[in-house]
Every structure is written in structure tokens, then in C-alpha cells.
PDB file of C-alpha atoms in Angstrom:
ATOM      1  CA  MET A  27     -66.899 151.827 -21.425  1.00 52.00           C
ATOM      2  CA  ASP A  28     -63.165 152.529 -20.819  1.00 53.00           C
ATOM      3  CA  THR A  29     -63.011 153.548 -17.493  1.00 56.00           C
ATOM      4  CA  HIS A  30     -58.962 153.956 -17.707  1.00 59.00           C
ATOM      5  CA  ALA A  31     -57.676 157.558 -16.857  1.00 59.00           C
ATOM      6  CA  ALA A  32     -56.203 159.402 -20.280  1.00 65.00           C
ATOM      7  CA  TYR A  33     -53.353 162.057 -20.051  1.00 62.00           C
ATOM      8  CA  LYS A  34     -52.144 164.389 -22.718  1.00 70.00           C
ATOM      9  CA  SER A  35     -48.480 163.897 -21.551  1.00 72.00           C
ATOM     10  CA  ARG A  36     -46.709 160.523 -21.302  1.00 78.00           C
ATOM     11  CA  TRP A  37     -44.846 162.327 -18.394  1.00 82.00           C
ATOM     12  CA  LEU A  38     -47.535 164.013 -16.466  1.00 83.00           C
ATOM     13  CA  PRO A  39     -48.290 160.461 -14.409  1.00 80.00           C
ATOM     14  CA  TRP A  40     -44.708 160.301 -13.398  1.00 86.00           C
ATOM     15  CA  LEU A  41     -44.428 163.876 -12.692  1.00 87.00           C
ATOM     16  CA  LEU A  42     -47.494 163.428 -10.010  1.00 86.00           C
ATOM     17  CA  LEU A  43     -46.201 160.147  -8.388  1.00 89.00           C
ATOM     18  CA  ALA A  44     -42.679 161.735  -8.424  1.00 92.00           C
ATOM     19  CA  PRO A  45     -43.320 163.262  -4.970  1.00 92.00           C
ATOM     20  CA  THR A  46     -43.954 159.744  -3.402  1.00 93.00           C
ATOM     21  CA  PHE A  47     -41.201 158.264  -5.035  1.00 92.00           C
ATOM     22  CA  ILE A  48     -38.701 160.766  -3.121  1.00 95.00           C
ATOM     23  CA  ILE A  49     -39.810 160.447  -0.272  1.00 94.00           C
ATOM     24  CA  LEU A  50     -40.117 156.589  -0.391  1.00 92.00           C
ATOM     25  CA  LEU A  51     -36.459 156.697  -1.930  1.00 93.00           C
ATOM     26  CA  VAL A  52     -34.876 159.346   0.876  1.00 92.00           C
ATOM     27  CA  PHE A  53     -36.732 157.431   3.958  1.00 90.00           C
ATOM     28  CA  LEU A  54     -37.667 154.166   3.264  1.00 87.00           C
ATOM     29  CA  TYR A  55     -35.185 152.675   0.627  1.00 89.00           C
ATOM     30  CA  TYR A  56     -31.904 154.284   1.017  1.00 92.00           C
ATOM     31  CA  PRO A  57     -32.081 153.751   4.744  1.00 89.00           C
ATOM     32  CA  THR A  58     -32.486 150.116   4.173  1.00 88.00           C
ATOM     33  CA  PHE A  59     -30.041 149.710   1.505  1.00 91.00           C
ATOM     34  CA  GLU A  60     -27.337 151.261   4.158  1.00 91.00           C
ATOM     35  CA  THR A  61     -28.437 149.350   6.857  1.00 90.00           C
ATOM     36  CA  PHE A  62     -27.680 145.913   4.552  1.00 92.00           C
ATOM     37  CA  MET A  63     -24.223 147.543   3.694  1.00 92.00           C
ATOM     38  CA  LEU A  64     -23.494 148.494   7.155  1.00 91.00           C
ATOM     39  CA  SER A  65     -23.934 145.049   8.267  1.00 92.00           C
ATOM     40  CA  LEU A  66     -20.883 143.637   6.446  1.00 92.00           C
ATOM     41  CA  PHE A  67     -18.779 146.241   8.357  1.00 91.00           C
ATOM     42  CA  LYS A  68     -17.360 146.228  11.895  1.00 88.00           C
ATOM     43  CA  VAL A  69     -16.642 149.960  12.584  1.00 81.00           C
ATOM     44  CA  SER A  70     -13.941 151.158  14.853  1.00 73.00           C
ATOM     45  CA  LEU A  71     -15.329 152.675  18.375  1.00 69.00           C
ATOM     46  CA  LEU A  72     -12.411 155.208  18.278  1.00 67.00           C
ATOM     47  CA  THR A  73     -11.789 156.315  14.526  1.00 68.00           C
ATOM     48  CA  GLY A  74     -15.021 155.362  12.959  1.00 70.00           C
ATOM     49  CA  ARG A  75     -13.391 153.513  10.124  1.00 81.00           C
ATOM     50  CA  LYS A  76     -15.301 150.673   8.340  1.00 85.00           C
ATOM     51  CA  ILE A  77     -13.380 147.347   7.952  1.00 86.00           C
ATOM     52  CA  PHE A  78     -15.130 145.129   5.649  1.00 89.00           C
ATOM     53  CA  VAL A  79     -15.782 141.808   7.529  1.00 90.00           C
ATOM     54  CA  GLY A  80     -18.598 140.059   5.160  1.00 88.00           C
ATOM     55  CA  PHE A  81     -20.805 137.759   7.174  1.00 92.00           C
ATOM     56  CA  GLU A  82     -19.066 137.591  10.261  1.00 92.00           C
ATOM     57  CA  ASN A  83     -21.656 139.879  11.904  1.00 93.00           C
ATOM     58  CA  TYR A  84     -24.429 137.204  11.186  1.00 94.00           C
ATOM     59  CA  LYS A  85     -21.822 134.544  12.203  1.00 92.00           C
ATOM     60  CA  GLU A  86     -21.276 136.128  15.650  1.00 92.00           C
ATOM     61  CA  ILE A  87     -24.914 136.600  16.137  1.00 92.00           C
ATOM     62  CA  PHE A  88     -25.812 132.849  15.180  1.00 92.00           C
ATOM     63  CA  THR A  89     -22.931 131.305  17.250  1.00 92.00           C
ATOM     64  CA  ASP A  90     -22.876 133.813  20.444  1.00 92.00           C
ATOM     65  CA  PRO A  91     -24.505 132.310  23.429  1.00 93.00           C
ATOM     66  CA  LYS A  92     -26.024 135.610  24.458  1.00 92.00           C
ATOM     67  CA  TYR A  93     -27.454 135.894  21.160  1.00 93.00           C
ATOM     68  CA  ARG A  94     -29.019 132.682  21.248  1.00 94.00           C
ATOM     69  CA  GLN A  95     -30.558 133.627  24.475  1.00 95.00           C
ATOM     70  CA  ILE A  96     -31.939 137.199  22.796  1.00 95.00           C
ATOM     71  CA  PHE A  97     -33.746 134.874  20.560  1.00 94.00           C
ATOM     72  CA  TRP A  98     -35.073 132.847  22.688  1.00 95.00           C
ATOM     73  CA  ASN A  99     -36.737 135.484  24.941  1.00 96.00           C
ATOM     74  CA  THR A 100     -38.102 136.982  22.047  1.00 95.00           C
ATOM     75  CA  ALA A 101     -39.476 133.859  20.578  1.00 94.00           C
ATOM     76  CA  VAL A 102     -41.033 133.438  23.860  1.00 96.00           C
ATOM     77  CA  PHE A 103     -42.084 136.912  24.254  1.00 96.00           C
ATOM     78  CA  SER A 104     -43.647 136.838  21.049  1.00 94.00           C
ATOM     79  CA  PHE A 105     -45.249 133.390  21.116  1.00 95.00           C
ATOM     80  CA  PHE A 106     -47.324 134.317  24.360  1.00 96.00           C
ATOM     81  CA  VAL A 107     -48.101 137.821  23.456  1.00 96.00           C
ATOM     82  CA  VAL A 108     -49.443 137.074  20.007  1.00 95.00           C
ATOM     83  CA  LEU A 109     -51.407 133.582  21.508  1.00 96.00           C
ATOM     84  CA  LEU A 110     -52.936 135.431  24.631  1.00 96.00           C
ATOM     85  CA  SER A 111     -53.746 138.913  22.778  1.00 95.00           C
ATOM     86  CA  MET A 112     -55.646 137.032  19.968  1.00 95.00           C
ATOM     87  CA  ALA A 113     -57.218 134.342  22.516  1.00 95.00           C
ATOM     88  CA  VAL A 114     -58.348 137.426  24.709  1.00 95.00           C
ATOM     89  CA  GLY A 115     -59.358 139.567  22.104  1.00 93.00           C
ATOM     90  CA  LEU A 116     -61.697 137.149  20.560  1.00 93.00           C
ATOM     91  CA  GLY A 117     -63.478 136.103  23.893  1.00 92.00           C
ATOM     92  CA  LEU A 118     -63.846 139.671  24.794  1.00 91.00           C
ATOM     93  CA  SER A 119     -65.066 140.356  21.067  1.00 91.00           C
ATOM     94  CA  VAL A 120     -67.791 137.538  21.514  1.00 88.00           C
ATOM     95  CA  LEU A 121     -68.975 138.691  25.209  1.00 87.00           C
ATOM     96  CA  ALA A 122     -68.829 142.699  23.452  1.00 87.00           C
ATOM     97  CA  ASN A 123     -71.036 141.454  20.343  1.00 85.00           C
ATOM     98  CA  GLN A 124     -74.120 140.102  22.429  1.00 82.00           C
ATOM     99  CA  LYS A 125     -76.840 142.282  22.291  1.00 80.00           C
ATOM    100  CA  ILE A 126     -76.907 143.870  26.040  1.00 78.00           C
ATOM    101  CA  ARG A 127     -77.544 147.169  27.204  1.00 80.00           C
ATOM    102  CA  GLY A 128     -74.254 149.518  27.533  1.00 76.00           C
ATOM    103  CA  ARG A 129     -72.069 147.356  25.173  1.00 76.00           C
ATOM    104  CA  GLY A 130     -71.324 150.561  23.218  1.00 80.00           C
ATOM    105  CA  PHE A 131     -69.650 151.741  27.020  1.00 81.00           C
ATOM    106  CA  TYR A 132     -68.050 148.181  27.247  1.00 82.00           C
ATOM    107  CA  ARG A 133     -66.624 148.249  23.706  1.00 82.00           C
ATOM    108  CA  LEU A 134     -64.671 151.476  24.763  1.00 82.00           C
ATOM    109  CA  MET A 135     -63.199 150.350  28.270  1.00 85.00           C
ATOM    110  CA  LEU A 136     -61.920 147.358  25.983  1.00 84.00           C
ATOM    111  CA  ILE A 137     -60.647 149.311  23.063  1.00 87.00           C
ATOM    112  CA  TRP A 138     -58.886 152.650  24.753  1.00 86.00           C
ATOM    113  CA  PRO A 139     -55.739 150.816  26.404  1.00 87.00           C
ATOM    114  CA  TYR A 140     -54.436 150.500  22.573  1.00 88.00           C
ATOM    115  CA  ALA A 141     -54.881 154.335  22.229  1.00 87.00           C
ATOM    116  CA  LEU A 142     -52.003 154.908  24.888  1.00 88.00           C
ATOM    117  CA  SER A 143     -48.433 154.975  23.882  1.00 88.00           C
ATOM    118  CA  PRO A 144     -46.121 151.944  24.608  1.00 89.00           C
ATOM    119  CA  ALA A 145     -44.266 154.238  26.828  1.00 89.00           C
ATOM    120  CA  VAL A 146     -47.462 155.675  29.025  1.00 91.00           C
ATOM    121  CA  ALA A 147     -48.348 152.125  29.694  1.00 91.00           C
ATOM    122  CA  GLY A 148     -44.745 151.081  30.321  1.00 90.00           C
ATOM    123  CA  VAL A 149     -44.568 153.897  33.023  1.00 91.00           C
ATOM    124  CA  ILE A 150     -48.172 153.297  34.841  1.00 92.00           C
ATOM    125  CA  PHE A 151     -47.158 149.485  35.204  1.00 93.00           C
ATOM    126  CA  LEU A 152     -43.905 150.251  36.531  1.00 91.00           C
ATOM    127  CA  PHE A 153     -45.942 152.261  39.070  1.00 91.00           C
ATOM    128  CA  LEU A 154     -48.472 149.778  39.915  1.00 92.00           C
ATOM    129  CA  PHE A 155     -45.656 146.698  40.219  1.00 92.00           C
ATOM    130  CA  ASN A 156     -43.029 148.623  41.731  1.00 88.00           C
ATOM    131  CA  GLU A 157     -41.682 146.394  44.631  1.00 84.00           C
ATOM    132  CA  GLN A 158     -41.628 148.808  47.111  1.00 84.00           C
ATOM    133  CA  SER A 159     -44.549 151.476  46.544  1.00 83.00           C
ATOM    134  CA  GLY A 160     -46.341 149.815  44.075  1.00 87.00           C
ATOM    135  CA  ILE A 161     -50.198 149.535  44.656  1.00 92.00           C
ATOM    136  CA  VAL A 162     -49.834 145.647  43.353  1.00 92.00           C
ATOM    137  CA  ASN A 163     -47.544 144.896  45.692  1.00 91.00           C
ATOM    138  CA  TYR A 164     -49.318 146.633  48.575  1.00 91.00           C
ATOM    139  CA  LEU A 165     -52.682 144.388  47.932  1.00 92.00           C
ATOM    140  CA  LEU A 166     -50.873 141.389  47.774  1.00 91.00           C
ATOM    141  CA  GLY A 167     -49.206 141.954  51.162  1.00 91.00           C
ATOM    142  CA  ILE A 168     -52.502 142.880  53.118  1.00 92.00           C
ATOM    143  CA  THR A 169     -54.184 139.995  51.465  1.00 91.00           C
ATOM    144  CA  LEU A 170     -51.928 137.091  50.878  1.00 89.00           C
ATOM    145  CA  GLY A 171     -48.962 138.148  52.787  1.00 87.00           C
ATOM    146  CA  ILE A 172     -46.439 138.371  49.585  1.00 88.00           C
ATOM    147  CA  THR A 173     -44.481 140.742  47.879  1.00 88.00           C
ATOM    148  CA  PRO A 174     -43.050 139.483  44.635  1.00 91.00           C
ATOM    149  CA  ASN A 175     -40.079 140.900  43.085  1.00 90.00           C
ATOM    150  CA  TRP A 176     -41.573 141.776  39.890  1.00 91.00           C
ATOM    151  CA  LEU A 177     -38.447 143.423  38.133  1.00 90.00           C
ATOM    152  CA  THR A 178     -35.808 141.449  39.704  1.00 90.00           C
ATOM    153  CA  ASP A 179     -37.269 137.966  39.378  1.00 92.00           C
ATOM    154  CA  PRO A 180     -36.430 136.385  35.686  1.00 93.00           C
ATOM    155  CA  VAL A 181     -39.436 134.461  35.751  1.00 94.00           C
ATOM    156  CA  LEU A 182     -41.586 137.219  37.049  1.00 94.00           C
ATOM    157  CA  ALA A 183     -39.889 139.770  34.720  1.00 94.00           C
ATOM    158  CA  MET A 184     -40.798 138.181  31.765  1.00 95.00           C
ATOM    159  CA  ALA A 185     -44.114 137.464  32.657  1.00 95.00           C
ATOM    160  CA  LEU A 186     -44.713 141.119  33.512  1.00 95.00           C
ATOM    161  CA  LEU A 187     -43.779 142.200  30.094  1.00 95.00           C
ATOM    162  CA  ILE A 188     -45.737 139.692  28.184  1.00 96.00           C
ATOM    163  CA  PHE A 189     -48.703 141.277  30.560  1.00 95.00           C
ATOM    164  CA  VAL A 190     -48.141 144.289  29.656  1.00 95.00           C
ATOM    165  CA  ALA A 191     -48.309 143.862  25.938  1.00 95.00           C
ATOM    166  CA  VAL A 192     -50.963 141.670  26.268  1.00 96.00           C
ATOM    167  CA  TRP A 193     -53.022 144.525  28.149  1.00 95.00           C
ATOM    168  CA  LYS A 194     -51.986 146.885  25.641  1.00 94.00           C
ATOM    169  CA  ASN A 195     -52.816 145.290  22.320  1.00 94.00           C
ATOM    170  CA  VAL A 196     -56.162 143.497  23.351  1.00 94.00           C
ATOM    171  CA  GLY A 197     -58.272 146.665  22.321  1.00 92.00           C
ATOM    172  CA  TYR A 198     -56.738 146.271  18.348  1.00 93.00           C
ATOM    173  CA  ASN A 199     -57.654 142.782  18.483  1.00 94.00           C
ATOM    174  CA  VAL A 200     -61.259 143.335  19.381  1.00 93.00           C
ATOM    175  CA  VAL A 201     -61.548 146.020  17.022  1.00 92.00           C
ATOM    176  CA  PHE A 202     -61.304 143.595  14.436  1.00 93.00           C
ATOM    177  CA  TYR A 203     -63.001 140.491  15.403  1.00 93.00           C
ATOM    178  CA  ILE A 204     -65.920 142.685  16.434  1.00 91.00           C
ATOM    179  CA  ALA A 205     -65.815 144.165  12.497  1.00 90.00           C
ATOM    180  CA  GLY A 206     -65.620 140.411  11.671  1.00 90.00           C
ATOM    181  CA  LEU A 207     -68.400 139.115  14.024  1.00 89.00           C
ATOM    182  CA  GLN A 208     -70.965 141.426  12.600  1.00 88.00           C
ATOM    183  CA  ASN A 209     -70.128 140.750   9.088  1.00 86.00           C
ATOM    184  CA  LEU A 210     -71.003 136.997   9.463  1.00 83.00           C
ATOM    185  CA  PRO A 211     -73.484 135.422   7.314  1.00 82.00           C
ATOM    186  CA  GLY A 212     -76.622 135.699   9.750  1.00 77.00           C
ATOM    187  CA  GLU A 213     -78.440 132.470   7.673  1.00 81.00           C
ATOM    188  CA  VAL A 214     -75.423 129.959   8.590  1.00 80.00           C
ATOM    189  CA  LEU A 215     -75.829 130.592  12.327  1.00 76.00           C
ATOM    190  CA  GLU A 216     -79.332 130.441  12.222  1.00 79.00           C
ATOM    191  CA  ALA A 217     -79.471 127.276  10.428  1.00 83.00           C
ATOM    192  CA  ALA A 218     -77.259 125.498  12.753  1.00 78.00           C
ATOM    193  CA  LEU A 219     -79.472 127.208  15.986  1.00 78.00           C
ATOM    194  CA  ILE A 220     -82.557 125.224  14.346  1.00 80.00           C
ATOM    195  CA  ASP A 221     -80.615 122.238  13.807  1.00 76.00           C
ATOM    196  CA  GLY A 222     -79.697 122.345  17.447  1.00 79.00           C
ATOM    197  CA  ALA A 223     -76.128 123.089  17.554  1.00 79.00           C
ATOM    198  CA  THR A 224     -74.962 124.532  21.227  1.00 82.00           C
ATOM    199  CA  PRO A 225     -73.235 127.823  21.619  1.00 80.00           C
ATOM    200  CA  TRP A 226     -69.807 126.307  21.750  1.00 85.00           C
ATOM    201  CA  GLN A 227     -70.635 124.184  18.620  1.00 83.00           C
ATOM    202  CA  ARG A 228     -71.955 127.259  16.993  1.00 83.00           C
ATOM    203  CA  PHE A 229     -68.694 129.005  18.113  1.00 85.00           C
ATOM    204  CA  TRP A 230     -65.970 126.085  16.834  1.00 87.00           C
ATOM    205  CA  LYS A 231     -67.755 124.834  13.949  1.00 86.00           C
ATOM    206  CA  ILE A 232     -68.897 127.889  12.469  1.00 85.00           C
ATOM    207  CA  THR A 233     -67.968 131.112  14.153  1.00 86.00           C
ATOM    208  CA  PHE A 234     -64.211 130.595  14.322  1.00 88.00           C
ATOM    209  CA  PRO A 235     -63.692 129.270  10.651  1.00 88.00           C
ATOM    210  CA  LEU A 236     -65.377 131.881   9.289  1.00 88.00           C
ATOM    211  CA  LEU A 237     -63.536 134.315  11.194  1.00 90.00           C
ATOM    212  CA  GLY A 238     -60.062 132.542   9.500  1.00 88.00           C
ATOM    213  CA  PRO A 239     -59.193 135.552   7.249  1.00 87.00           C
ATOM    214  CA  MET A 240     -59.220 137.650  10.313  1.00 89.00           C
ATOM    215  CA  THR A 241     -57.555 135.266  12.072  1.00 91.00           C
ATOM    216  CA  ILE A 242     -54.315 135.287   9.889  1.00 89.00           C
ATOM    217  CA  PHE A 243     -54.208 138.987   9.194  1.00 89.00           C
ATOM    218  CA  LEU A 244     -54.284 139.444  13.285  1.00 92.00           C
ATOM    219  CA  LEU A 245     -51.493 136.682  13.519  1.00 91.00           C
ATOM    220  CA  ILE A 246     -49.602 138.748  11.602  1.00 90.00           C
ATOM    221  CA  MET A 247     -50.097 141.915  12.772  1.00 91.00           C
ATOM    222  CA  ASN A 248     -49.481 140.890  16.335  1.00 94.00           C
ATOM    223  CA  THR A 249     -46.346 139.166  15.506  1.00 92.00           C
ATOM    224  CA  ILE A 250     -44.812 142.685  14.081  1.00 91.00           C
ATOM    225  CA  TYR A 251     -46.101 144.315  17.547  1.00 93.00           C
ATOM    226  CA  ALA A 252     -44.444 142.032  19.679  1.00 93.00           C
ATOM    227  CA  PHE A 253     -41.189 142.269  17.283  1.00 92.00           C
ATOM    228  CA  PHE A 254     -41.225 146.285  17.246  1.00 90.00           C
ATOM    229  CA  ASP A 255     -43.292 147.638  19.934  1.00 89.00           C
ATOM    230  CA  ALA A 256     -42.082 146.157  22.848  1.00 91.00           C
ATOM    231  CA  PHE A 257     -39.079 148.641  22.808  1.00 93.00           C
ATOM    232  CA  ALA A 258     -40.570 150.767  25.714  1.00 92.00           C
ATOM    233  CA  PHE A 259     -41.613 147.980  27.805  1.00 93.00           C
ATOM    234  CA  VAL A 260     -38.370 146.669  28.289  1.00 94.00           C
ATOM    235  CA  ASP A 261     -36.620 150.073  28.294  1.00 93.00           C
ATOM    236  CA  LEU A 262     -39.303 151.240  31.154  1.00 92.00           C
ATOM    237  CA  LEU A 263     -39.631 147.972  33.274  1.00 92.00           C
ATOM    238  CA  THR A 264     -36.251 145.992  33.529  1.00 92.00           C
ATOM    239  CA  LYS A 265     -33.651 147.603  31.051  1.00 91.00           C
ATOM    240  CA  GLY A 266     -33.357 144.142  29.520  1.00 91.00           C
ATOM    241  CA  GLY A 267     -32.656 142.385  33.055  1.00 86.00           C
ATOM    242  CA  PRO A 268     -31.977 140.751  35.364  1.00 89.00           C
ATOM    243  CA  SER A 269     -29.126 138.757  33.827  1.00 88.00           C
ATOM    244  CA  ASN A 270     -30.427 139.293  30.237  1.00 91.00           C
ATOM    245  CA  ALA A 271     -33.597 137.403  30.956  1.00 92.00           C
ATOM    246  CA  THR A 272     -35.761 139.922  29.413  1.00 94.00           C
ATOM    247  CA  ASN A 273     -33.463 141.580  26.397  1.00 94.00           C
ATOM    248  CA  LEU A 274     -35.564 141.248  23.253  1.00 95.00           C
ATOM    249  CA  LEU A 275     -33.967 141.711  19.855  1.00 93.00           C
ATOM    250  CA  ILE A 276     -35.769 145.018  19.334  1.00 93.00           C
ATOM    251  CA  TYR A 277     -34.180 146.326  22.329  1.00 95.00           C
ATOM    252  CA  ASN A 278     -30.575 144.757  21.714  1.00 94.00           C
ATOM    253  CA  ILE A 279     -30.476 146.702  18.458  1.00 93.00           C
ATOM    254  CA  TYR A 280     -30.529 149.756  20.413  1.00 93.00           C
ATOM    255  CA  ARG A 281     -28.030 148.892  22.881  1.00 92.00           C
ATOM    256  CA  ASP A 282     -25.274 147.356  20.365  1.00 91.00           C
ATOM    257  CA  GLY A 283     -26.116 150.378  18.008  1.00 88.00           C
ATOM    258  CA  PHE A 284     -26.473 153.585  20.666  1.00 87.00           C
ATOM    259  CA  GLU A 285     -24.586 152.377  23.858  1.00 88.00           C
ATOM    260  CA  TYR A 286     -21.913 149.821  22.920  1.00 86.00           C
ATOM    261  CA  TYR A 287     -21.588 151.668  19.516  1.00 86.00           C
ATOM    262  CA  LYS A 288     -21.389 147.864  17.689  1.00 89.00           C
ATOM    263  CA  THR A 289     -22.984 149.410  14.719  1.00 89.00           C
ATOM    264  CA  GLY A 290     -22.647 146.639  12.341  1.00 91.00           C
ATOM    265  CA  LEU A 291     -24.125 143.843  14.673  1.00 92.00           C
ATOM    266  CA  ALA A 292     -26.923 146.283  15.479  1.00 93.00           C
ATOM    267  CA  ALA A 293     -27.176 146.693  11.566  1.00 93.00           C
ATOM    268  CA  ALA A 294     -27.256 142.752  11.150  1.00 94.00           C
ATOM    269  CA  GLN A 295     -29.716 142.578  13.812  1.00 94.00           C
ATOM    270  CA  SER A 296     -31.994 144.854  12.052  1.00 93.00           C
ATOM    271  CA  VAL A 297     -31.526 143.051   8.966  1.00 93.00           C
ATOM    272  CA  ILE A 298     -32.417 139.764  10.693  1.00 93.00           C
ATOM    273  CA  LEU A 299     -35.721 141.212  12.333  1.00 90.00           C
ATOM    274  CA  PHE A 300     -36.460 142.893   8.487  1.00 89.00           C
ATOM    275  CA  VAL A 301     -36.221 139.767   7.145  1.00 91.00           C
ATOM    276  CA  ALA A 302     -38.528 138.174   9.480  1.00 89.00           C
ATOM    277  CA  VAL A 303     -41.138 140.987   8.722  1.00 86.00           C
ATOM    278  CA  VAL A 304     -40.839 140.072   4.925  1.00 87.00           C
ATOM    279  CA  ILE A 305     -41.559 136.676   5.532  1.00 88.00           C
ATOM    280  CA  LEU A 306     -44.660 137.166   7.714  1.00 83.00           C
ATOM    281  CA  THR A 307     -45.749 139.612   5.057  1.00 82.00           C
ATOM    282  CA  ILE A 308     -45.461 137.121   2.352  1.00 85.00           C
ATOM    283  CA  ILE A 309     -47.626 134.874   4.221  1.00 80.00           C
ATOM    284  CA  GLN A 310     -50.363 137.462   4.941  1.00 74.00           C
ATOM    285  CA  LEU A 311     -50.282 138.103   1.340  1.00 77.00           C
ATOM    286  CA  ARG A 312     -50.433 134.189   0.586  1.00 77.00           C
ATOM    287  CA  PHE A 313     -53.091 132.665   2.614  1.00 72.00           C
ATOM    288  CA  GLY A 314     -54.925 135.861   3.767  1.00 60.00           C
ATOM    289  CA  GLU A 315     -56.011 136.683  -0.021  1.00 56.00           C
ATOM    290  CA  SER A 316     -56.720 133.098  -0.594  1.00 54.00           C
ATOM    291  CA  ARG A 317     -59.836 133.248   2.077  1.00 52.00           C
ATOM    292  CA  THR A 318     -61.013 136.880   1.920  1.00 47.00           C
ATOM    293  CA  HIS A 319     -64.576 136.237   1.540  1.00 46.00           C
ATOM    294  CA  TYR A 320     -66.941 134.628   4.171  1.00 42.00           C
ATOM    295  CA  GLY A 321     -68.830 132.668   1.785  1.00 42.00           C
ATOM    296  CA  GLY A 322     -72.898 132.869   1.743  1.00 40.00           C
TER     297      GLY A 322
END
């Protein structure tokens, strides 16, 4: 039986798709093209005149020590956010998947931080870790006699950003890992239990490999999250300081574009970030689709 849709007019399908194409063209493809073009120019701050410089903006980004530090900051931040978000999310998902009383409530409590906007999460932690009046320093002061400089120490400031980003995103990973755990083939796990495999062996030899497609998907999504959703955390908590130690690429794009009016450099950084996301997407499509079933 032929299941293909039939239209009396050859133009009707295109007419139905036209609103989508127009929206994509105006709000996605055209801005992307303009950003690529703008990255090849320097814009005069006083006159607004564009001066074509070719790939000079890219050359400056990859040779200037300031931008190399920003790339390093972004790499460190992204690595630890992805690693900790996925590891903690997987561990909590395994616990939340156990048949215990009240597990629905526990799952809800694990997921709700993801529902908060990054701005709200940033404000919450700004109050918690305030060096003078934050409750964290108050508790540390009365118990251990220390009051760390969370926002003025480079290492602690980066650690705080990572902690906030992980706390905010763990719930996202919990949702997907619980879904993956609930769809694992029960007969395989039962066979391993009958064969005398320990819980640790069942997890690393069976459960974790079967979660491979989900893990690849979450690896890409968490990396994209670390690239793009950290802006509010940096803006509210550290402003890229101290001494540029927490200045991430997504935040520096904003500063170059809207504070320093270096629109060409900001556009070039946007292109670099765009290319990174495209590469991650290709990896996801290439390796994710090749392992989209759990066997059986």
C-alpha cells in the first residue's frame, strides 16, 4: 500500500513549508551569514565604518595571550562541568532507580534545579557564597574558623563556577539516565545476577556499556551546555575575574561586542564557537546513530 502523501498541486507542499523556511532564513541563516561576514572586518568605534581585514581577527584571537587564556579557561571549565555533571548524574540516577519508598519525591528533588534559569541559579549562589554575609562562609567560620575568598581567589572562583554549573545541570542528566536505565533489557541483568556477578561488575560490564548511546548523547549536550549556558554564572558571580581567571569564551564575546565594541573580534569568536558546536553535532550523529539500540 502506498503511504506517501499525494498533493493535487506540486506547489502546495512548498506553500505549506514556506512559513518555516522564512523563519529559518530571517532568524537563523541570515544572522549566521552576517556573523561570518562581520568576522572578516574591523569596525571603527567612532565612525562605524567597516574595514576589511580578512582573517586578521582570527589571527589575533589565536596569537594573543589573552585569548589563549580564555580558551584555556573555557576548556578547563567545560571539561570539569561535563565530567562531574555526567558522573554525578549517572550515580544519582542509579540510586534513584532503586525500588525504594518515596523514589518519586527523590527524583523530583534531583530534577528541580534544572528548571531554574541560569540567572536565578547565579543569584542564589551569589548570596550563598558572598564573602562577607554569605551563609557558606558563616558556617565555615563557626565550624572550621575559615572564610575563603570565593570570588577573589582565581582557583576558588573557577571552582565555584564549575560547582554552580554542575548543580544546575545534574537534573538534566538524571532524567535521561533514568530513562535509559528503565529501558535496559532485564533478562541480561538477571542472567548476570544468576551467574554470580557482583553489583559493581554488573554496573561496569553490563549497565554502563548498554548506556553507551545515552552517554554519547549526553556528552555532546553537556559540552554545548558548558559552552553556552555559563554566561549568566560568570556575569553574576565573577564578571570574568579575578585577573581574567574565569573569563569564558561566551562571556568574552559579549564583552568584546557590547562593552569594547570590537564587533569583528566578537563575530570571529562566535564563528569559532559555532564551528565547535557543528563538530560536536557531527560526532553525535556519527557515533550516536551507530549505537541506537540496546540489543536483546
